[in-house]
Each structure stands twice: as structure tokens, then as C-alpha cells.
């Protein structure tokens, strides 16, 4: 079984306009829509689309849970969320269609109740089995301490399950102490976590040194996401794989990184070769960018063989 955890889900309220937004005056827009969000939820949906055995879990606000629950039911996503008093946060994303710029206003949402978090921990303790895959991903809601992923990781390791984490800064530094099987940062997140100055033109030797730091801190394998430049995979045997990208028209970048991670987890779940696993990772990420929301299986499968993998 695969478990994807989301401790800070969101409702993304998308506003579409072709005019520049001005502060202090009334602005008008053409269209709007809402989608459920959260890195673990996104990954869970991709895994469900790929027909893997997955349960999406985490914490939701009880006052606006219906948007999530209705969508889970509509797409038949197996889920087990725990309800916290208050509202799940809403993030407003204002997309300017003419300038292709996006402005975000991100909400804070509920203050987490300790008893709800304890219920989630008990659920994991009662259900995790050896060789299950657990994804800990994203930020955490208010009231949750920054060692939460480390605490969950201890439990996951005790159960002999496979720990995968996509986080940054203190959350990542703490969980590295438990030696996660895989982490999936980008260069900015690595620099932020290691307190380094970011440079968009890092050379491979510089990147290798940063990855080595992460592995010395506890990461076993690292999948480095580099957007349009593809990705690099560093395993625990000092091998490096260069992963290409799929070709297509960019429609939506939201959830692409989560989809990529889901593709890797799918390959791990199906016990595919590392090359095929990395192809699925890139195909899932690419397919999501070419669709309005999260990629269906058919779109993903069309791209898998297109992805070039090179050992360097």
C-alpha cells in the first residue's frame, strides 16, 4: 500500500484576467474556478490514475471539507482524512492571461488540534506494514511542530516501510536524521535548507557537492528537479542519472513536481528498473503540465518512452 500524507492542504481559487491588477482600485476579471490542492493529495491522485493501491490521508478543516470529499468521491480516490475544527486554507492565484504572470495570496487556515494529529499518528501506527511506501510532503499547518516528519519517519522505519519525503528547510533537516529512502528537492530548496546562496547557473560539480551534503546528513537517494532542464537522480551508490523531459504545450505547472514524485513512487511500487522508474517520473510531471489539472493515465503512458535517461 502507498500512503500520501498532506498536513497543510489547500483550496486553490484561480482567478483569470487579461488586465494588470492595480492596488487601491476596483479590478475586474473574466473567469474563476477552484481546485483542491496539497502536495500529498496531488501525488495520491496521480497514483490513483495509474491504478496503484494508494490511500491519501492527512488533516482537513471541518468547515469546508465538502469540496475535498466530493472530489475524492467523484474521482474514486481512497482516502482517510482527519477533521480539525476550522477551515482548510484558501490560496488565491491571480493569473494574467496577457502577460503570463501569476500573483498568489496564500491563506493560513486552521490551527491544528493536538488530538487530531494524535489520531493521524495512531492511524499510521495501526495500519503501516513492511514495505508499504509512505510519502511525507509539503508544508505543515499552524500548530504542528517542525519535527513532525521526523516523528512520523521514526514510526515508518519501525514498521519497516519505505520513507519518501518532499520538504525543505527545518522539516527536511529533521527528517534526514531518519535516513529517508528518497527526497525530491529543487536547487532553491537545497540552498535554503543548507543555508547556501542560490545560483541559477550552478555547474554539475557544485550540484554534486550539495547532493553529497544531503546524503551525508541522511538522504539515501536524491531526485533533483530542475524544471525545464529535466532532473538528475543521485543514488546511494554514487551513480548519477540525467533525466530528460517530455515535449508538449505548457498549460499548467501546478502539481507537476508532485506528479513527478508520484511517477517515481509508481515505479518503486511496481518494482520497475531505475531507468523505467525515472521515465515514469518525468512522464507524470510532463503530462500534468500539458493538462488543465492532474494527468490521466493515458496521457502519462503516451510520454513514458519519449523520456531519455542517461547515466553520467
mmCIF file of C-alpha atoms in Angstrom:
data_model
loop_
_atom_site.group_PDB
_atom_site.id
_atom_site.type_symbol
_atom_site.label_atom_id
_atom_site.label_comp_id
_atom_site.label_asym_id
_atom_site.label_seq_id
_atom_site.Cartn_x
_atom_site.Cartn_y
_atom_site.Cartn_z
ATOM 1 C CA UNK A 1 0.000 0.000 0.000
ATOM 2 C CA UNK A 2 1.080 3.573 -0.667
ATOM 3 C CA UNK A 3 0.178 6.333 1.798
ATOM 4 C CA UNK A 4 0.418 10.008 0.817
ATOM 5 C CA UNK A 5 0.212 12.499 3.693
ATOM 6 C CA UNK A 6 -0.893 16.116 3.443
ATOM 7 C CA UNK A 7 -0.606 18.180 6.618
ATOM 8 C CA UNK A 8 -1.387 21.543 5.035
ATOM 9 C CA UNK A 9 -3.936 21.049 2.232
ATOM 10 C CA UNK A 10 -5.404 23.973 0.353
ATOM 11 C CA UNK A 11 -8.206 25.073 -1.888
ATOM 12 C CA UNK A 12 -6.686 26.851 -4.879
ATOM 13 C CA UNK A 13 -9.009 29.612 -6.092
ATOM 14 C CA UNK A 14 -7.846 30.530 -9.598
ATOM 15 C CA UNK A 15 -8.751 33.971 -10.970
ATOM 16 C CA UNK A 16 -8.205 34.643 -14.687
ATOM 17 C CA UNK A 17 -7.760 38.180 -16.032
ATOM 18 C CA UNK A 18 -6.188 39.884 -19.049
ATOM 19 C CA UNK A 19 -5.673 43.218 -17.291
ATOM 20 C CA UNK A 20 -2.975 44.319 -14.890
ATOM 21 C CA UNK A 21 -4.121 44.246 -11.278
ATOM 22 C CA UNK A 22 -3.888 47.636 -9.550
ATOM 23 C CA UNK A 23 -3.892 48.110 -5.798
ATOM 24 C CA UNK A 24 -6.355 50.527 -4.200
ATOM 25 C CA UNK A 25 -8.905 50.392 -7.023
ATOM 26 C CA UNK A 26 -11.627 48.004 -8.202
ATOM 27 C CA UNK A 27 -10.326 45.309 -10.559
ATOM 28 C CA UNK A 28 -12.378 43.053 -12.843
ATOM 29 C CA UNK A 29 -11.655 39.533 -14.083
ATOM 30 C CA UNK A 30 -13.003 37.166 -16.734
ATOM 31 C CA UNK A 31 -13.301 33.812 -15.013
ATOM 32 C CA UNK A 32 -12.589 31.818 -11.863
ATOM 33 C CA UNK A 33 -12.553 28.227 -10.649
ATOM 34 C CA UNK A 34 -11.476 26.197 -7.639
ATOM 35 C CA UNK A 35 -9.407 23.038 -7.347
ATOM 36 C CA UNK A 36 -8.363 21.059 -4.296
ATOM 37 C CA UNK A 37 -4.662 21.204 -3.535
ATOM 38 C CA UNK A 38 -1.931 19.811 -1.338
ATOM 39 C CA UNK A 39 1.219 18.021 -2.470
ATOM 40 C CA UNK A 40 0.245 14.656 -0.993
ATOM 41 C CA UNK A 41 -3.257 14.895 -2.426
ATOM 42 C CA UNK A 42 -1.857 15.683 -5.877
ATOM 43 C CA UNK A 43 0.536 12.735 -5.698
ATOM 44 C CA UNK A 44 -2.256 10.475 -4.462
ATOM 45 C CA UNK A 45 -4.473 11.405 -7.408
ATOM 46 C CA UNK A 46 -1.721 10.638 -9.927
ATOM 47 C CA UNK A 47 -1.074 7.272 -8.251
ATOM 48 C CA UNK A 48 -4.788 6.533 -8.309
ATOM 49 C CA UNK A 49 -4.860 7.449 -12.006
ATOM 50 C CA UNK A 50 -2.044 4.939 -12.534
ATOM 51 C CA UNK A 51 -4.169 2.321 -10.725
ATOM 52 C CA UNK A 52 -1.803 1.890 -7.775
ATOM 53 C CA UNK A 53 -3.077 0.933 -4.317
ATOM 54 C CA UNK A 54 -2.980 4.311 -2.574
ATOM 55 C CA UNK A 55 -4.592 5.983 0.419
ATOM 56 C CA UNK A 56 -4.477 9.768 0.687
ATOM 57 C CA UNK A 57 -4.508 10.868 4.313
ATOM 58 C CA UNK A 58 -3.820 13.929 6.451
ATOM 59 C CA UNK A 59 -5.851 16.675 8.106
ATOM 60 C CA UNK A 60 -8.695 18.816 6.727
ATOM 61 C CA UNK A 61 -10.701 21.675 8.198
ATOM 62 C CA UNK A 62 -14.209 20.540 9.106
ATOM 63 C CA UNK A 63 -15.929 23.732 7.919
ATOM 64 C CA UNK A 64 -15.064 23.412 4.224
ATOM 65 C CA UNK A 65 -14.305 19.716 3.878
ATOM 66 C CA UNK A 66 -17.047 19.073 1.321
ATOM 67 C CA UNK A 67 -15.098 20.388 -1.670
ATOM 68 C CA UNK A 68 -12.418 17.787 -0.935
ATOM 69 C CA UNK A 69 -14.753 14.943 -0.030
ATOM 70 C CA UNK A 70 -16.942 15.475 -3.091
ATOM 71 C CA UNK A 71 -13.911 15.464 -5.373
ATOM 72 C CA UNK A 72 -12.470 12.354 -3.713
ATOM 73 C CA UNK A 73 -15.796 10.604 -4.277
ATOM 74 C CA UNK A 74 -16.042 11.845 -7.873
ATOM 75 C CA UNK A 75 -12.617 10.513 -8.844
ATOM 76 C CA UNK A 76 -12.826 7.465 -6.557
ATOM 77 C CA UNK A 77 -9.716 8.318 -4.535
ATOM 78 C CA UNK A 78 -9.278 6.085 -1.484
ATOM 79 C CA UNK A 79 -8.804 8.482 1.453
ATOM 80 C CA UNK A 80 -8.760 8.678 5.240
ATOM 81 C CA UNK A 81 -8.539 12.296 6.412
ATOM 82 C CA UNK A 82 -8.960 13.532 9.970
ATOM 83 C CA UNK A 83 -11.102 16.608 10.592
ATOM 84 C CA UNK A 84 -9.802 19.604 12.517
ATOM 85 C CA UNK A 85 -12.015 22.448 13.739
ATOM 86 C CA UNK A 86 -11.821 25.409 11.355
ATOM 87 C CA UNK A 87 -11.280 25.868 7.632
ATOM 88 C CA UNK A 88 -8.721 24.448 5.261
ATOM 89 C CA UNK A 89 -6.744 27.377 3.850
ATOM 90 C CA UNK A 90 -7.622 29.001 0.534
ATOM 91 C CA UNK A 91 -4.886 30.191 -1.824
ATOM 92 C CA UNK A 92 -5.843 32.823 -4.385
ATOM 93 C CA UNK A 93 -3.890 32.630 -7.635
ATOM 94 C CA UNK A 94 -4.438 35.574 -9.970
ATOM 95 C CA UNK A 95 -3.322 34.656 -13.493
ATOM 96 C CA UNK A 96 -2.811 37.427 -16.027
ATOM 97 C CA UNK A 97 -3.539 35.850 -19.398
ATOM 98 C CA UNK A 98 -1.884 38.600 -21.438
ATOM 99 C CA UNK A 99 1.390 38.955 -19.523
ATOM 100 C CA UNK A 100 1.527 35.301 -18.328
ATOM 101 C CA UNK A 101 2.251 36.489 -14.792
ATOM 102 C CA UNK A 102 0.789 34.941 -11.662
ATOM 103 C CA UNK A 103 0.208 36.610 -8.295
ATOM 104 C CA UNK A 104 -0.505 34.475 -5.241
ATOM 105 C CA UNK A 105 -2.242 35.248 -1.953
ATOM 106 C CA UNK A 106 -1.834 32.205 0.282
ATOM 107 C CA UNK A 107 -4.027 31.651 3.339
ATOM 108 C CA UNK A 108 -3.113 30.213 6.730
ATOM 109 C CA UNK A 109 -6.109 28.019 7.540
ATOM 110 C CA UNK A 110 -6.883 26.152 10.761
ATOM 111 C CA UNK A 111 -4.822 25.885 13.950
ATOM 112 C CA UNK A 112 -4.113 22.165 14.350
ATOM 113 C CA UNK A 113 -5.564 20.410 17.381
ATOM 114 C CA UNK A 114 -3.089 18.040 19.035
ATOM 115 C CA UNK A 115 -5.749 15.347 19.461
ATOM 116 C CA UNK A 116 -6.384 15.319 15.698
ATOM 117 C CA UNK A 117 -2.675 14.944 14.977
ATOM 118 C CA UNK A 118 -2.540 12.111 17.513
ATOM 119 C CA UNK A 119 -5.411 10.369 15.708
ATOM 120 C CA UNK A 120 -3.426 10.519 12.477
ATOM 121 C CA UNK A 121 -0.339 9.098 14.169
ATOM 122 C CA UNK A 122 -2.411 6.253 15.639
ATOM 123 C CA UNK A 123 -3.870 5.525 12.193
ATOM 124 C CA UNK A 124 -0.366 5.149 10.773
ATOM 125 C CA UNK A 125 0.800 3.033 13.689
ATOM 126 C CA UNK A 126 -2.213 0.717 13.328
ATOM 127 C CA UNK A 127 -2.064 0.312 9.536
ATOM 128 C CA UNK A 128 1.503 0.527 8.271
ATOM 129 C CA UNK A 129 3.087 -2.742 7.187
ATOM 130 C CA UNK A 130 6.519 -3.788 5.999
ATOM 131 C CA UNK A 131 7.391 -2.497 2.510
ATOM 132 C CA UNK A 132 4.488 -0.038 2.396
ATOM 133 C CA UNK A 133 5.517 3.262 0.801
ATOM 134 C CA UNK A 134 4.846 6.474 2.740
ATOM 135 C CA UNK A 135 5.143 9.941 1.221
ATOM 136 C CA UNK A 136 5.569 12.873 3.605
ATOM 137 C CA UNK A 137 5.303 16.032 1.572
ATOM 138 C CA UNK A 138 4.733 19.769 1.715
ATOM 139 C CA UNK A 139 4.453 22.308 4.481
ATOM 140 C CA UNK A 140 2.586 21.779 7.750
ATOM 141 C CA UNK A 141 -0.404 23.654 9.136
ATOM 142 C CA UNK A 142 -0.264 26.022 12.087
ATOM 143 C CA UNK A 143 0.173 24.312 15.431
ATOM 144 C CA UNK A 144 2.296 21.452 14.063
ATOM 145 C CA UNK A 145 5.914 21.334 15.225
ATOM 146 C CA UNK A 146 8.744 21.222 12.678
ATOM 147 C CA UNK A 147 9.857 17.792 13.912
ATOM 148 C CA UNK A 148 6.590 16.129 12.839
ATOM 149 C CA UNK A 149 8.066 14.458 9.763
ATOM 150 C CA UNK A 150 10.951 13.157 11.871
ATOM 151 C CA UNK A 151 8.476 11.699 14.384
ATOM 152 C CA UNK A 152 6.489 10.088 11.581
ATOM 153 C CA UNK A 153 9.700 8.856 9.973
ATOM 154 C CA UNK A 154 10.710 7.044 13.172
ATOM 155 C CA UNK A 155 7.384 5.218 13.105
ATOM 156 C CA UNK A 156 7.697 4.429 9.391
ATOM 157 C CA UNK A 157 11.180 2.990 9.928
ATOM 158 C CA UNK A 158 9.976 0.940 12.907
ATOM 159 C CA UNK A 159 7.317 -0.572 10.650
ATOM 160 C CA UNK A 160 9.992 -1.283 8.004
ATOM 161 C CA UNK A 161 8.074 0.772 5.469
ATOM 162 C CA UNK A 162 9.738 2.912 2.777
ATOM 163 C CA UNK A 163 10.078 6.598 3.637
ATOM 164 C CA UNK A 164 9.947 9.267 0.920
ATOM 165 C CA UNK A 165 9.939 12.974 1.727
ATOM 166 C CA UNK A 166 9.466 16.160 -0.281
ATOM 167 C CA UNK A 167 10.069 19.083 2.066
ATOM 168 C CA UNK A 168 12.624 21.794 2.754
ATOM 169 C CA UNK A 169 14.324 23.799 5.484
ATOM 170 C CA UNK A 170 13.779 22.618 9.074
ATOM 171 C CA UNK A 171 11.229 19.957 8.084
ATOM 172 C CA UNK A 172 13.764 18.340 5.761
ATOM 173 C CA UNK A 173 16.753 18.743 8.062
ATOM 174 C CA UNK A 174 14.878 16.966 10.826
ATOM 175 C CA UNK A 175 13.637 14.088 8.690
ATOM 176 C CA UNK A 176 17.120 13.500 7.236
ATOM 177 C CA UNK A 177 18.124 12.169 10.660
ATOM 178 C CA UNK A 178 15.902 9.159 9.906
ATOM 179 C CA UNK A 179 17.613 8.426 6.570
ATOM 180 C CA UNK A 180 14.717 8.673 4.075
ATOM 181 C CA UNK A 181 14.908 6.409 1.034
ATOM 182 C CA UNK A 182 14.268 9.372 -1.290
ATOM 183 C CA UNK A 183 13.989 13.152 -1.159
ATOM 184 C CA UNK A 184 12.967 15.377 -4.091
ATOM 185 C CA UNK A 185 14.222 18.946 -3.717
ATOM 186 C CA UNK A 186 14.911 21.602 -6.327
ATOM 187 C CA UNK A 187 18.041 23.755 -6.271
ATOM 188 C CA UNK A 188 16.387 26.664 -4.469
ATOM 189 C CA UNK A 189 15.112 24.334 -1.730
ATOM 190 C CA UNK A 190 18.559 22.780 -1.332
ATOM 191 C CA UNK A 191 20.169 26.192 -0.956
ATOM 192 C CA UNK A 192 17.522 27.295 1.525
ATOM 193 C CA UNK A 193 17.923 24.097 3.543
ATOM 194 C CA UNK A 194 21.724 24.180 3.578
ATOM 195 C CA UNK A 195 21.888 27.973 4.006
ATOM 196 C CA UNK A 196 23.704 28.486 0.699
ATOM 197 C CA UNK A 197 23.402 31.306 -1.811
ATOM 198 C CA UNK A 198 21.248 30.281 -4.768
ATOM 199 C CA UNK A 199 22.628 30.480 -8.300
ATOM 200 C CA UNK A 200 20.513 29.516 -11.293
ATOM 201 C CA UNK A 201 23.692 28.569 -13.183
ATOM 202 C CA UNK A 202 25.208 26.003 -10.842
ATOM 203 C CA UNK A 203 27.674 23.650 -12.537
ATOM 204 C CA UNK A 204 27.405 19.871 -12.114
ATOM 205 C CA UNK A 205 30.394 19.720 -9.773
ATOM 206 C CA UNK A 206 28.750 22.312 -7.498
ATOM 207 C CA UNK A 207 25.480 20.393 -7.547
ATOM 208 C CA UNK A 208 27.278 17.144 -6.705
ATOM 209 C CA UNK A 209 28.812 18.756 -3.626
ATOM 210 C CA UNK A 210 25.381 19.904 -2.406
ATOM 211 C CA UNK A 211 23.873 16.474 -3.004
ATOM 212 C CA UNK A 212 26.788 14.925 -1.121
ATOM 213 C CA UNK A 213 25.979 17.195 1.837
ATOM 214 C CA UNK A 214 22.371 15.997 1.811
ATOM 215 C CA UNK A 215 23.469 12.371 1.631
ATOM 216 C CA UNK A 216 25.929 12.889 4.481
ATOM 217 C CA UNK A 217 23.017 14.276 6.506
ATOM 218 C CA UNK A 218 20.993 11.118 5.851
ATOM 219 C CA UNK A 219 19.351 11.148 2.410
ATOM 220 C CA UNK A 220 19.821 7.804 0.657
ATOM 221 C CA UNK A 221 18.752 8.851 -2.833
ATOM 222 C CA UNK A 222 18.032 12.309 -4.240
ATOM 223 C CA UNK A 223 15.800 13.203 -7.183
ATOM 224 C CA UNK A 224 16.749 16.758 -8.125
ATOM 225 C CA UNK A 225 14.015 18.582 -10.025
ATOM 226 C CA UNK A 226 15.253 21.283 -12.411
ATOM 227 C CA UNK A 227 12.084 22.291 -14.255
ATOM 228 C CA UNK A 228 12.567 22.732 -17.989
ATOM 229 C CA UNK A 229 16.122 21.361 -17.665
ATOM 230 C CA UNK A 230 14.787 17.980 -16.606
ATOM 231 C CA UNK A 231 16.108 16.285 -13.491
ATOM 232 C CA UNK A 232 19.070 14.442 -12.019
ATOM 233 C CA UNK A 233 18.900 11.307 -9.898
ATOM 234 C CA UNK A 234 21.686 10.601 -7.410
ATOM 235 C CA UNK A 235 21.554 7.139 -5.859
ATOM 236 C CA UNK A 236 23.252 5.769 -2.764
ATOM 237 C CA UNK A 237 25.912 4.015 -4.875
ATOM 238 C CA UNK A 238 27.280 7.291 -6.277
ATOM 239 C CA UNK A 239 25.526 6.789 -9.634
ATOM 240 C CA UNK A 240 24.025 9.797 -11.392
ATOM 241 C CA UNK A 241 21.247 9.634 -13.976
ATOM 242 C CA UNK A 242 20.264 12.508 -16.245
ATOM 243 C CA UNK A 243 16.532 12.542 -16.921
ATOM 244 C CA UNK A 244 15.103 14.295 -19.959
ATOM 245 C CA UNK A 245 11.736 15.990 -20.371
ATOM 246 C CA UNK A 246 8.650 15.375 -22.461
ATOM 247 C CA UNK A 247 7.736 17.761 -25.271
ATOM 248 C CA UNK A 248 4.381 19.500 -25.316
ATOM 249 C CA UNK A 249 2.488 22.744 -24.782
ATOM 250 C CA UNK A 250 2.670 24.154 -21.256
ATOM 251 C CA UNK A 251 -0.842 24.615 -19.893
ATOM 252 C CA UNK A 252 -0.470 24.240 -16.144
ATOM 253 C CA UNK A 253 2.593 23.949 -13.900
ATOM 254 C CA UNK A 254 0.702 23.390 -10.621
ATOM 255 C CA UNK A 255 1.258 19.877 -9.316
ATOM 256 C CA UNK A 256 3.994 18.981 -11.810
ATOM 257 C CA UNK A 257 6.585 18.276 -9.115
ATOM 258 C CA UNK A 258 4.071 16.252 -7.100
ATOM 259 C CA UNK A 259 3.201 14.287 -10.242
ATOM 260 C CA UNK A 260 6.874 13.622 -10.892
ATOM 261 C CA UNK A 261 7.337 12.220 -7.410
ATOM 262 C CA UNK A 262 4.204 10.107 -7.820
ATOM 263 C CA UNK A 263 5.656 8.654 -11.016
ATOM 264 C CA UNK A 264 8.816 7.636 -9.184
ATOM 265 C CA UNK A 265 6.778 6.066 -6.392
ATOM 266 C CA UNK A 266 4.760 4.173 -9.003
ATOM 267 C CA UNK A 267 7.965 2.705 -10.452
ATOM 268 C CA UNK A 268 9.109 1.720 -6.967
ATOM 269 C CA UNK A 269 5.690 0.200 -6.209
ATOM 270 C CA UNK A 270 5.748 -1.821 -9.458
ATOM 271 C CA UNK A 271 9.405 -2.812 -8.878
ATOM 272 C CA UNK A 272 10.455 -1.366 -12.235
ATOM 273 C CA UNK A 273 14.079 -0.749 -13.199
ATOM 274 C CA UNK A 274 15.511 2.606 -12.124
ATOM 275 C CA UNK A 275 15.566 3.719 -15.765
ATOM 276 C CA UNK A 276 11.875 2.915 -16.262
ATOM 277 C CA UNK A 277 11.039 4.438 -12.872
ATOM 278 C CA UNK A 278 12.704 7.705 -13.879
ATOM 279 C CA UNK A 279 10.859 7.623 -17.206
ATOM 280 C CA UNK A 280 7.561 7.378 -15.337
ATOM 281 C CA UNK A 281 8.597 10.212 -13.031
ATOM 282 C CA UNK A 282 9.342 12.571 -15.914
ATOM 283 C CA UNK A 283 6.301 11.420 -17.897
ATOM 284 C CA UNK A 284 3.952 12.117 -14.976
ATOM 285 C CA UNK A 285 5.434 15.563 -14.408
ATOM 286 C CA UNK A 286 5.291 16.418 -18.089
ATOM 287 C CA UNK A 287 1.784 15.076 -18.647
ATOM 288 C CA UNK A 288 0.442 17.231 -15.813
ATOM 289 C CA UNK A 289 1.978 20.383 -17.316
ATOM 290 C CA UNK A 290 0.200 19.588 -20.584
ATOM 291 C CA UNK A 291 -3.251 19.274 -18.959
ATOM 292 C CA UNK A 292 -5.532 21.612 -17.031
ATOM 293 C CA UNK A 293 -5.192 19.764 -13.732
ATOM 294 C CA UNK A 294 -3.527 16.401 -12.967
ATOM 295 C CA UNK A 295 -2.618 13.966 -15.720
ATOM 296 C CA UNK A 296 -4.736 10.895 -16.555
ATOM 297 C CA UNK A 297 -3.080 7.534 -17.118
ATOM 298 C CA UNK A 298 -3.459 7.664 -20.901
ATOM 299 C CA UNK A 299 -1.537 10.939 -21.171
ATOM 300 C CA UNK A 300 1.238 9.628 -18.940
ATOM 301 C CA UNK A 301 1.658 6.338 -20.802
ATOM 302 C CA UNK A 302 1.998 8.164 -24.129
ATOM 303 C CA UNK A 303 5.065 10.019 -22.844
ATOM 304 C CA UNK A 304 6.993 7.284 -20.994
ATOM 305 C CA UNK A 305 9.067 6.017 -23.930
ATOM 306 C CA UNK A 306 9.789 9.588 -25.033
ATOM 307 C CA UNK A 307 11.835 10.289 -21.898
ATOM 308 C CA UNK A 308 15.576 9.887 -22.405
ATOM 309 C CA UNK A 309 17.645 8.537 -19.469
ATOM 310 C CA UNK A 310 21.424 8.815 -19.475
ATOM 311 C CA UNK A 311 23.843 7.582 -16.833
ATOM 312 C CA UNK A 312 26.591 10.170 -16.349
#
